[in-house]
Backbone as CSV, one residue per row, in Angstrom:
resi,resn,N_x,N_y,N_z,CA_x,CA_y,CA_z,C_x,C_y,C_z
1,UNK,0.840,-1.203,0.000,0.000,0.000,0.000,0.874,1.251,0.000
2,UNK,0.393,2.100,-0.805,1.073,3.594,-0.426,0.112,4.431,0.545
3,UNK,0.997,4.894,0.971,-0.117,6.190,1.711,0.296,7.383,1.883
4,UNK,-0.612,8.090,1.753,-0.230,9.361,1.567,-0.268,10.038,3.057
5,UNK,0.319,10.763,4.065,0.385,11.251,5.071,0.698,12.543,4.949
6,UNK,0.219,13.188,3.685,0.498,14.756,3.392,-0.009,15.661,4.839
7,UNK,-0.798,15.265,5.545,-1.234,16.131,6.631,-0.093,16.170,7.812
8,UNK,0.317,14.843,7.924,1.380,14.824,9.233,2.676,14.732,8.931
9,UNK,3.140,15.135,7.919,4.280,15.714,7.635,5.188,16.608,8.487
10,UNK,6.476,16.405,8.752,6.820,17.733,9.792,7.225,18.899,8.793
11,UNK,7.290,19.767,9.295,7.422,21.412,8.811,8.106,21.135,7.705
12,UNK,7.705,21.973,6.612,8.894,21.518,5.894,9.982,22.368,5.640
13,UNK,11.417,22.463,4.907,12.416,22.901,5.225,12.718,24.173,4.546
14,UNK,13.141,24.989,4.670,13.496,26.250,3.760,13.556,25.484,2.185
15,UNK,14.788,24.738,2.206,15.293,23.685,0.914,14.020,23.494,0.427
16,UNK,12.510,23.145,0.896,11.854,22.761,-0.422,10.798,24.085,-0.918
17,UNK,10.887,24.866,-0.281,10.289,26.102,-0.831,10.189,26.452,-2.222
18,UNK,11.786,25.971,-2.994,12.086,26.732,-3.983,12.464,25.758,-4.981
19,UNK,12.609,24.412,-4.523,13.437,23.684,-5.581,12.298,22.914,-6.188
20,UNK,12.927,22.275,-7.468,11.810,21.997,-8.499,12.196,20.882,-9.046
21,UNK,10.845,19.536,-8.535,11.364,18.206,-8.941,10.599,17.924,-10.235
22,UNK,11.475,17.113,-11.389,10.900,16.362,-11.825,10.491,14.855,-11.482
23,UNK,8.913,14.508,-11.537,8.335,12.610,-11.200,8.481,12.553,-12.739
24,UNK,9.393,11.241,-12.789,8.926,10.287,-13.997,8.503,8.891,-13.458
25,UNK,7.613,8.989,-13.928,6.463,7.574,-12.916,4.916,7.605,-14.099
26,UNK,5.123,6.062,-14.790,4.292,6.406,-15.654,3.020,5.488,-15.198
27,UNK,2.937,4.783,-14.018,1.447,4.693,-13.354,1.181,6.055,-12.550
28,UNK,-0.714,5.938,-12.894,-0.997,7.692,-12.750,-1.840,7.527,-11.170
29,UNK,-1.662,6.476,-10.693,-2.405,6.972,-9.621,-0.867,7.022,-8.349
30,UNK,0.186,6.384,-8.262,1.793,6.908,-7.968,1.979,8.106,-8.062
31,UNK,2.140,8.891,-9.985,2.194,9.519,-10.265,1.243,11.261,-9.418
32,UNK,0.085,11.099,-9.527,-0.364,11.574,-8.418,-0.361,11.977,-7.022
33,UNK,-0.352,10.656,-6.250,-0.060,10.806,-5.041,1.593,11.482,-5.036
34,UNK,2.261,11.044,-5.558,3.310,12.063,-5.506,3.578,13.638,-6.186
35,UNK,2.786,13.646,-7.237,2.564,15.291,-6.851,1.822,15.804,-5.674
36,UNK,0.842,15.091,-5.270,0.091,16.560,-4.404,0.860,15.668,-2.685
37,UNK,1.941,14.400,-3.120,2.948,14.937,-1.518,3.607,15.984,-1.834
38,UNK,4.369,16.387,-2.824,5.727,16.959,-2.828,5.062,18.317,-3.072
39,UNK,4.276,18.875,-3.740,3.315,19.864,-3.663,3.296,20.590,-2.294
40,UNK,2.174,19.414,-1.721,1.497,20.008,-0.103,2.914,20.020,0.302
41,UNK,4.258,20.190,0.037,5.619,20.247,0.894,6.525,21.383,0.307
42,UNK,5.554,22.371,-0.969,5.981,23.376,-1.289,6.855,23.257,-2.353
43,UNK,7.582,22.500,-2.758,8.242,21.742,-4.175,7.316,22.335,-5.416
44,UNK,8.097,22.680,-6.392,7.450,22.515,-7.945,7.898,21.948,-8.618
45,UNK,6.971,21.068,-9.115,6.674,19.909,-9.558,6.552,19.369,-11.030
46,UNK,6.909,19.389,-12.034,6.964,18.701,-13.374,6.923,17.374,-13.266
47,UNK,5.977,16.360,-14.301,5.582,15.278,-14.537,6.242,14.662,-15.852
48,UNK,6.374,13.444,-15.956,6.740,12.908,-17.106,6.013,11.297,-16.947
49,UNK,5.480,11.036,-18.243,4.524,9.325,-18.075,5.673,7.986,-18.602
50,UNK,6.919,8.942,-19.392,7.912,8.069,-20.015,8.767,8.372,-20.001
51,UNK,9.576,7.658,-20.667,11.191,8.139,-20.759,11.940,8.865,-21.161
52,UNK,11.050,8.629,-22.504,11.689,9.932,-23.890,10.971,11.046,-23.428
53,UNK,9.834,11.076,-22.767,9.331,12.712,-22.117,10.477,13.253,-21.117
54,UNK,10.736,12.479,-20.506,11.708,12.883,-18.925,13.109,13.275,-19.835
55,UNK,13.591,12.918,-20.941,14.768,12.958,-21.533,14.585,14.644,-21.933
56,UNK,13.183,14.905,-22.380,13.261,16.070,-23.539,13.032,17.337,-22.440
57,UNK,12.348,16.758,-21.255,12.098,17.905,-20.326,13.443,18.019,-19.828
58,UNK,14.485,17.191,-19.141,15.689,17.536,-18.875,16.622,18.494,-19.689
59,UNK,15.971,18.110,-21.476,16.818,18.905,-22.008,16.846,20.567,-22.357
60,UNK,15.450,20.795,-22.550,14.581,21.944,-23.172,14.132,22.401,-21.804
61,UNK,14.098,22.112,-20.819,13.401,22.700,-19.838,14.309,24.287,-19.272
62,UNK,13.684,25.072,-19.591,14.700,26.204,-19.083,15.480,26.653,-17.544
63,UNK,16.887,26.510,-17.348,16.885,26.718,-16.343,17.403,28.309,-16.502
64,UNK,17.558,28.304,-14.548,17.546,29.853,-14.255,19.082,30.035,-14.165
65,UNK,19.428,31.372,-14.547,20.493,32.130,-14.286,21.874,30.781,-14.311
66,UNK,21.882,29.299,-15.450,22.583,28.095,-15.852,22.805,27.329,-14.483
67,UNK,21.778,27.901,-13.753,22.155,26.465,-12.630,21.002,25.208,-13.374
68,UNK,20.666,24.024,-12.855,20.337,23.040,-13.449,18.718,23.056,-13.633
69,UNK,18.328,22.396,-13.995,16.975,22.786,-15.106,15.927,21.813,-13.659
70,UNK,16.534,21.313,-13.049,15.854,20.337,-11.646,16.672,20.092,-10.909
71,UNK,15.937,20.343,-9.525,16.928,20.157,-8.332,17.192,18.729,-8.181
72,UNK,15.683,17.955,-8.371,15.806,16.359,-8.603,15.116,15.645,-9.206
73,UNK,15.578,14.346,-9.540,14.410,13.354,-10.276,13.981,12.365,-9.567
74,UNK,13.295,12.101,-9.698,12.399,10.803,-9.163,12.107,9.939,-10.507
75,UNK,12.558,9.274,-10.563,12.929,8.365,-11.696,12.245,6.713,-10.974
76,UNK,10.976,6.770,-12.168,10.626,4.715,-12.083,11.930,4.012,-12.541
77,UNK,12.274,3.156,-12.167,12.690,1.899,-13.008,12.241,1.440,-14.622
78,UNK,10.889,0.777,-14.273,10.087,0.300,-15.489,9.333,1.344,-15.935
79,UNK,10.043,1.986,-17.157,9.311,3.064,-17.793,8.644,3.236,-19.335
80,UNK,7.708,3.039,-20.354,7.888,2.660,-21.690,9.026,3.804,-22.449
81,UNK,9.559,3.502,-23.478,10.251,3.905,-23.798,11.910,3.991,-24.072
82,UNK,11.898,4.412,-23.122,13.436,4.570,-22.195,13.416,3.858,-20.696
83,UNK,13.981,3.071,-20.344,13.927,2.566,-18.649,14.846,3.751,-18.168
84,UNK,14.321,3.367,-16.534,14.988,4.788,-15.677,16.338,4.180,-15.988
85,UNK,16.671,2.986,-15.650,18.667,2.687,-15.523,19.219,3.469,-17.182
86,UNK,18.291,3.485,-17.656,19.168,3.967,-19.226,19.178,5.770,-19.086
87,UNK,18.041,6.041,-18.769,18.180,7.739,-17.995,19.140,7.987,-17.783
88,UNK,19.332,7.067,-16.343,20.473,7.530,-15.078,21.145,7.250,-16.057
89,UNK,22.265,6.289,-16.647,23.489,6.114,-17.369,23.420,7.084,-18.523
90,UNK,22.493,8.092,-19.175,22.092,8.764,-20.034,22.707,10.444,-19.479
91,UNK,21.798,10.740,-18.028,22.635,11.726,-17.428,23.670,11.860,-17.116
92,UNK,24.556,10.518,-16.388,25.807,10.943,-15.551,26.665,10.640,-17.148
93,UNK,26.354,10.200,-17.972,27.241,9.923,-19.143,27.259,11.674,-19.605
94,UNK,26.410,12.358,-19.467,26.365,13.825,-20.055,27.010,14.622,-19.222
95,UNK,27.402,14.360,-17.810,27.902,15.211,-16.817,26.599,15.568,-15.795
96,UNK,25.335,15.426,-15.912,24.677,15.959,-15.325,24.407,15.575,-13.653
97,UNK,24.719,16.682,-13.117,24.984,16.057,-11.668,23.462,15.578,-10.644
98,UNK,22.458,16.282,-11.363,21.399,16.261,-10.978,20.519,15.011,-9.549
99,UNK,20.561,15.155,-8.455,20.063,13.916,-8.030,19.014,13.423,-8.163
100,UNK,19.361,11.668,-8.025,18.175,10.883,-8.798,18.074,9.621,-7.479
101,UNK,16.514,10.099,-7.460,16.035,8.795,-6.561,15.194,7.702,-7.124
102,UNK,15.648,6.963,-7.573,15.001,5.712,-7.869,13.878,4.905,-7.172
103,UNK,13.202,4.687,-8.228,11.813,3.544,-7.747,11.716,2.501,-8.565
104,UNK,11.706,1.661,-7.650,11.633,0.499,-8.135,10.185,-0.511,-7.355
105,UNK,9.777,-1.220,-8.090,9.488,-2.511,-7.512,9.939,-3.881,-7.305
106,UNK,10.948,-3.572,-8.119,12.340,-4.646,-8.011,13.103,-4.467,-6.779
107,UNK,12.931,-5.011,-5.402,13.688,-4.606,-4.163,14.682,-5.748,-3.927
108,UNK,15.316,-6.338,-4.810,16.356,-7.540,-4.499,17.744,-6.613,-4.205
109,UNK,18.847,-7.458,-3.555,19.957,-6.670,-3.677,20.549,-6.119,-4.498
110,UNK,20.492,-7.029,-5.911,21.169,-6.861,-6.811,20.642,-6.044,-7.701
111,UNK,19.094,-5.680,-7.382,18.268,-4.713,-8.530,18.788,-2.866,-8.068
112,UNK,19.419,-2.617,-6.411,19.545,-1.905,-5.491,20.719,-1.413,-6.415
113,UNK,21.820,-2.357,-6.186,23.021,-2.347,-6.590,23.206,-1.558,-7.901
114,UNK,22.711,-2.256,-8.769,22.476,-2.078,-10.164,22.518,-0.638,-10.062
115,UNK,21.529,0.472,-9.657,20.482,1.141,-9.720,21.551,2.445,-9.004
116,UNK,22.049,1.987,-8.088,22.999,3.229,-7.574,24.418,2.732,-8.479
117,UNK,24.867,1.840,-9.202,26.390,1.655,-9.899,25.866,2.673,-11.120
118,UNK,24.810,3.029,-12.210,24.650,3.688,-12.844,24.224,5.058,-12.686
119,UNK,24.340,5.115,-11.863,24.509,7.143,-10.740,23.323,7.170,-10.159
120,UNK,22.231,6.492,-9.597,21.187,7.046,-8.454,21.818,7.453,-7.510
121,UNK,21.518,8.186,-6.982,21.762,8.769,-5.850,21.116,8.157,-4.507
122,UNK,19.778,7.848,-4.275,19.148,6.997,-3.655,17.909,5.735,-4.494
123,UNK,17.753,4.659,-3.593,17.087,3.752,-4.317,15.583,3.166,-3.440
124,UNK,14.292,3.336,-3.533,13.008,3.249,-2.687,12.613,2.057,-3.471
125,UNK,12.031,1.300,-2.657,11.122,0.010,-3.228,9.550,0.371,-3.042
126,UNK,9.385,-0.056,-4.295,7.328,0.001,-4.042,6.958,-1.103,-3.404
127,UNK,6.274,-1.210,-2.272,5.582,0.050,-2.462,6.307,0.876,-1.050
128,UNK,5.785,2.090,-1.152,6.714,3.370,-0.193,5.516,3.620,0.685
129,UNK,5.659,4.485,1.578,5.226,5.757,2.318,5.629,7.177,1.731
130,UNK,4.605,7.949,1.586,4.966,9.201,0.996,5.542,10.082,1.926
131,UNK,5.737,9.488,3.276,6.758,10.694,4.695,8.018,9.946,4.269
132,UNK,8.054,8.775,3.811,9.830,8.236,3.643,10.246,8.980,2.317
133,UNK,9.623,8.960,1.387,9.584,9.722,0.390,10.315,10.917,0.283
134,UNK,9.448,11.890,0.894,9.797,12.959,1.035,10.900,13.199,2.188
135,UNK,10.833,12.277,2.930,12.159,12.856,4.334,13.632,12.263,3.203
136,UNK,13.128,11.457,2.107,14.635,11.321,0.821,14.776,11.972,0.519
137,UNK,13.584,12.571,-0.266,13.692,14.247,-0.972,14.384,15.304,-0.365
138,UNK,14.117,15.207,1.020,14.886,16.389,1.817,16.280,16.277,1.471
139,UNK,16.666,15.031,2.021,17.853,14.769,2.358,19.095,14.693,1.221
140,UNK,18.406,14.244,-0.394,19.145,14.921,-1.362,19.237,16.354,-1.851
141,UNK,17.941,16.912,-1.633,18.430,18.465,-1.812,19.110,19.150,-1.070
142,UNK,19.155,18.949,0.614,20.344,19.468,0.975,21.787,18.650,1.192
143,UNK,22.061,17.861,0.515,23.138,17.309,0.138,23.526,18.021,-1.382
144,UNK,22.639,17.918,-2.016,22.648,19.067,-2.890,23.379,20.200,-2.612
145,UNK,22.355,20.874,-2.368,22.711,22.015,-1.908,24.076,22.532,-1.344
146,UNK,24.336,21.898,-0.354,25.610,21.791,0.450,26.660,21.474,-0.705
147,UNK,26.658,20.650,-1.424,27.881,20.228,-2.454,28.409,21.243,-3.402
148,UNK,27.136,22.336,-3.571,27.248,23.334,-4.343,27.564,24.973,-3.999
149,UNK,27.464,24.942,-2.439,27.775,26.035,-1.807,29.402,26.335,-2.021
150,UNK,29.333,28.222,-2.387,30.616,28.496,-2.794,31.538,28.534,-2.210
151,UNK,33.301,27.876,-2.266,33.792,27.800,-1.119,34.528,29.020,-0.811
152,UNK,34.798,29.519,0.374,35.039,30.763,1.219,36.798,30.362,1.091
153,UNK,37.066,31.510,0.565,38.788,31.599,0.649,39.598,31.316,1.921
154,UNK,40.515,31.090,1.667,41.637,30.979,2.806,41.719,32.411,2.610
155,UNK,42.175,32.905,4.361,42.874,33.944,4.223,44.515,34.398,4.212
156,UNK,45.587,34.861,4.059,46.816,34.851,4.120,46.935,36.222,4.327
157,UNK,48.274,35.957,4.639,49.000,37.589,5.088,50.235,37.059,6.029
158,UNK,51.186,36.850,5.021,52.673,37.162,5.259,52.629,35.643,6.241
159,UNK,52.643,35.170,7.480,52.921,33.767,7.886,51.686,33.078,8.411
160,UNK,50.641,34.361,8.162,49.502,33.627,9.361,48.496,33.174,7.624
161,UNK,47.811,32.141,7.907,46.616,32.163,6.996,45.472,31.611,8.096
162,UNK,44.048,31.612,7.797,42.986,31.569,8.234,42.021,30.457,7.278
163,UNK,41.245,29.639,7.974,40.306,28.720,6.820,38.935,29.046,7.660
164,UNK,38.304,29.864,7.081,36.947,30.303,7.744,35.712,29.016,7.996
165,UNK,36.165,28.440,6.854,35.203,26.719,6.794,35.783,25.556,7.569
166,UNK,36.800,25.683,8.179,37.155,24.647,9.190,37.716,25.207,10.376
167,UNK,37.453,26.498,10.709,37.883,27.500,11.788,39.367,26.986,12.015
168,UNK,40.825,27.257,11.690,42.002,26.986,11.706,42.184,28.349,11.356
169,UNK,43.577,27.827,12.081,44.612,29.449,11.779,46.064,28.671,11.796
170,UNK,46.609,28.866,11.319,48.384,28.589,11.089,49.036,29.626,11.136
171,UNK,49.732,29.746,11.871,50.787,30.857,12.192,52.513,30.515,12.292
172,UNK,53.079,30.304,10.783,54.405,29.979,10.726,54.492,28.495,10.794
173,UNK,53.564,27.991,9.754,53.152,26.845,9.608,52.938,25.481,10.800
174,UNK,52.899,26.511,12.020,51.626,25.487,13.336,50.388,26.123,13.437
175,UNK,49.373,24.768,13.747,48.124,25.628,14.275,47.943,26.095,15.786
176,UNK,47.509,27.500,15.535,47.531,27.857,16.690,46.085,27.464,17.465
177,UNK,45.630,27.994,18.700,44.145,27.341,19.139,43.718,28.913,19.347
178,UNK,42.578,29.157,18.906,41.815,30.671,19.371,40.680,30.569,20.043
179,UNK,40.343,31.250,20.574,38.944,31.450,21.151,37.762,31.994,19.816
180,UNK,36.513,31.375,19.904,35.903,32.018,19.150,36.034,33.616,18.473
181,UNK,36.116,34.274,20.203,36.117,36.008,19.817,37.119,36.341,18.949
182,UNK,38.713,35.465,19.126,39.719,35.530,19.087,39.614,35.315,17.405
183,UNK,39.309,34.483,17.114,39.080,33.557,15.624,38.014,34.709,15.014
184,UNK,37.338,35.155,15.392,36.220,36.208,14.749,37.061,37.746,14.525
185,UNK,37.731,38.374,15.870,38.502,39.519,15.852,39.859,39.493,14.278
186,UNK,40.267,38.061,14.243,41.557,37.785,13.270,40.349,37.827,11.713
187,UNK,39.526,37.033,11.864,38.894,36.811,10.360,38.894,38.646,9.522
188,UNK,38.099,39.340,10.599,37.470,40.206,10.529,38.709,41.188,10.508
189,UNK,39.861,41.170,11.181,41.176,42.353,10.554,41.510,41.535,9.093
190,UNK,41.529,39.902,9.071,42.046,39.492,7.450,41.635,39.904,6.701
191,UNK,40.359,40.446,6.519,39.005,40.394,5.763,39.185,41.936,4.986
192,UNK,39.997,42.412,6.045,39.832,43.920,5.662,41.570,44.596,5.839
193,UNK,42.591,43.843,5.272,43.969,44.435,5.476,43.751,45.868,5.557
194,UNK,44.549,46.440,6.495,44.720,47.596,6.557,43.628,48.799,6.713
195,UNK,42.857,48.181,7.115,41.688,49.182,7.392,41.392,49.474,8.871
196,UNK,41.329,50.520,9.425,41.279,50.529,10.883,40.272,50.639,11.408
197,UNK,39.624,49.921,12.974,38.808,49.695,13.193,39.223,50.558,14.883
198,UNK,38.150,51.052,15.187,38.067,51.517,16.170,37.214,50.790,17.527
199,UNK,37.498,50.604,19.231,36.991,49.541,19.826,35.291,49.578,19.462
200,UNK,34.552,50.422,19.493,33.402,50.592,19.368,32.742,49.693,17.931
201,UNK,33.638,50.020,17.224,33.374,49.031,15.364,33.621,47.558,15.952
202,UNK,34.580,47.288,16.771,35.011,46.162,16.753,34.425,45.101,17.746
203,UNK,33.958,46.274,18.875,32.953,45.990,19.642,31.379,45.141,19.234
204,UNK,31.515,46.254,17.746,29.761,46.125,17.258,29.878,44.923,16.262
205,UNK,31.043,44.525,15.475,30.844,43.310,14.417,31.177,41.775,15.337
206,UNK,31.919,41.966,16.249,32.750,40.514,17.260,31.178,40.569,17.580
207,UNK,31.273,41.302,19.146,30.508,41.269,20.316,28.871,40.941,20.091
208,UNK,28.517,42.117,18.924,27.407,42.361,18.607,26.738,43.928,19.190
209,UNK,26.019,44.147,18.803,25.428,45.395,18.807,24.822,45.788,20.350
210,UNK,24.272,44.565,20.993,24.032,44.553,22.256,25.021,43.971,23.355
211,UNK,25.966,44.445,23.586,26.933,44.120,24.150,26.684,45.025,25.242
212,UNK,27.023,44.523,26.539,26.886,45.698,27.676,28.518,44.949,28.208
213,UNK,29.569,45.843,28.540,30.195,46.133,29.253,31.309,47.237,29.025
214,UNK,32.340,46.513,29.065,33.660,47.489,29.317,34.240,47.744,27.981
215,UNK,34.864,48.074,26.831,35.380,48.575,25.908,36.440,48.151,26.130
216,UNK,37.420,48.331,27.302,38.536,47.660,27.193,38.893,45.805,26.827
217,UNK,37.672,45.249,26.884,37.632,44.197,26.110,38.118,43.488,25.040
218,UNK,37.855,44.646,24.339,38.877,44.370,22.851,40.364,44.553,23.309
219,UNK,40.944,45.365,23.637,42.589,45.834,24.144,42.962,43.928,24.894
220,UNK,41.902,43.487,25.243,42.495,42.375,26.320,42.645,41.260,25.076
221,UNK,41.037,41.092,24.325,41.243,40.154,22.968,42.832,40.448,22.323
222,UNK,42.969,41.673,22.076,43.986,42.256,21.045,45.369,41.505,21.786
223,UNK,45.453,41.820,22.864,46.474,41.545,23.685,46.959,39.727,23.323
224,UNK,45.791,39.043,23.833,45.701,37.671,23.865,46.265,37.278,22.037
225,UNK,45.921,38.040,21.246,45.920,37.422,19.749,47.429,37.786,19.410
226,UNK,48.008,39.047,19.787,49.419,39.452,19.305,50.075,38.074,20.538
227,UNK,49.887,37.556,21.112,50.646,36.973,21.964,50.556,35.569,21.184
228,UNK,49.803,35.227,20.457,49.919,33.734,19.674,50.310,33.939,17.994
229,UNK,49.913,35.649,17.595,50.514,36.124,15.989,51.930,36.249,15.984
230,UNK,52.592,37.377,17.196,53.331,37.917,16.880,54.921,36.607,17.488
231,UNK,56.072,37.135,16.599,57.230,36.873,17.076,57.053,37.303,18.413
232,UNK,57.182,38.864,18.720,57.258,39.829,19.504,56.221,40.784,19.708
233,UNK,55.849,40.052,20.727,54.239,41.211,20.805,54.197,42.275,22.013
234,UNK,55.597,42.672,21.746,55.291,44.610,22.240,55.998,45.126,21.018
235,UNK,56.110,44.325,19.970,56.827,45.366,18.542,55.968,44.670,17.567
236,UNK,54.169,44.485,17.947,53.906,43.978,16.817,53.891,44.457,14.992
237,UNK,53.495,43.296,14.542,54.135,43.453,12.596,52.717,43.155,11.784
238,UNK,51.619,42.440,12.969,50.295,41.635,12.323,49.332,42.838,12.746
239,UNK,48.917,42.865,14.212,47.586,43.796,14.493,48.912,45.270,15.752
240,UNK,48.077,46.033,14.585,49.189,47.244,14.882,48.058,48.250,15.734
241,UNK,48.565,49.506,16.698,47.798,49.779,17.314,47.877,51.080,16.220
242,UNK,47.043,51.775,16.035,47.002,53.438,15.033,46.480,54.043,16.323
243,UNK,47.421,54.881,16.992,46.663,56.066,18.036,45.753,57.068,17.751
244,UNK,44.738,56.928,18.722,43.824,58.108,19.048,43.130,57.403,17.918
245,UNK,42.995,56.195,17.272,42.371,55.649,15.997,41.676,54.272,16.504
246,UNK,42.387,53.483,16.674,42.087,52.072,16.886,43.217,50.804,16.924
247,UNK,42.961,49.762,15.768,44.042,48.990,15.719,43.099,48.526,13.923
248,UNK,44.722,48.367,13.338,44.391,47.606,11.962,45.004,46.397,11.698
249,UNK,44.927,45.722,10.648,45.914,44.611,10.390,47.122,44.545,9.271
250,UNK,47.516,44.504,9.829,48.853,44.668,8.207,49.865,46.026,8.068
């Protein structure tokens, strides 16, 4: 049995607000119940009954600003036309990275196997639940998603560099250990060589805007960071003090 549990669904995620699946599923009462799940879950939705349809919508279907024409497919197995395994080996043979969740009613190991060696991404046996369904759906679009997020530079400057995506700092090729504030105060002088920041600025981007205390705060951060940057940190060369100004980097 399938069932549809479109009502008790949990919330659904920012991720499906916006992204846009193609179903190729050429029984129409499947076909159905899986539009108005992925629907009632905020998804837009394109249909295909065959193979050679799902081929021509992948191709002609316009995407936006050259990102991909579907966030995902839902691809039958047994399809007239074209079978899904000839799809999948059809896309990843073109480069197309697109994820593809497979349906099958074939649930043996070897039909599984098959089915992810020619690029599925995930593989469901009929018959399903339309909450397992969709908690797949989630889980490839933000795998998606995530794979495609742009990656954030290293920062450098003379011995120290910074990796904002794995919070590290190397200073004369060891890692040093920072404190959050510490790791936020360094990003934020890398970010901006030579630009001077005064305690109150520096106060308001670290601390935050609602910060209640002392100002000398930063002078103590500053203190703590020239003591793990510098060779010599009463002649620092990294975070310099500019009087009656603040402190800059570089």
């Amino acid at each position: 049995m399938y069932t549809s549990e479109s009502t008790k669904f949990p919330a659904k995620a920012d991720i499906g607000q916006t992204s846009r699946i193609l179903v190729v599923e050429d029984e129409e009462l499947i076909r159905e119940m899986l539009l108005v799940a992925l629907e009632g879950e905020g998804y837009e939705v394109v249909t295909a009954t065959d193979g050679r349809s799902a081929v021509e919508y992948i191709k002609n279907f316009e995407p936006n600003f050259g990102e991909l024409s579907f966030d995902l497919v839902i691809l039958d197995l047994m399809l007239p036309q074209i079978n899904g395994l000839d799809i999948c080996r059809l896309l990843r043979h073109q480069g197309n990275p697109v994820p593809i969740l497979m349906l099958s009613a074939k649930g043996s190991e070897t039909d599984r196997v098959l089915g992810l060696e020619v690029g599925a991404d995930d593989y469901l046996t009929k018959p399903f639940s339309m909450r397992e369904l969709v908690a797949r759906c989630r889980a490839l679009l933000r795998r998606q998603r995530f794979s495609t997020l742009p990656q954030i530079p290293i920062l450098k400057y003379k011995d120290v560099s910074l990796n904002p995506q794995e919070c590290r700092v190397l200073v004369r090729g060891q890692e040093v250990s920072l404190s959050p504030k510490e790791f936020r105060l360094l990003e934020l002088f890398m970010s901006y060589a030579r630009r001077v920041w005064s305690r109150e600025q520096l106060l308001d981007q670290v601390w935050g805007p609602d910060f209640v205390g002392d100002s000398k705060t930063v002078d103590v951060h500053i203190r703590w960071l020239r003591e793990k940057l510098e060779l010599d940190p009463s002649r620092p060369e990294y975070i310099v003090t500019v009087r009656g100004f603040g402190y800059r980097f570089g």
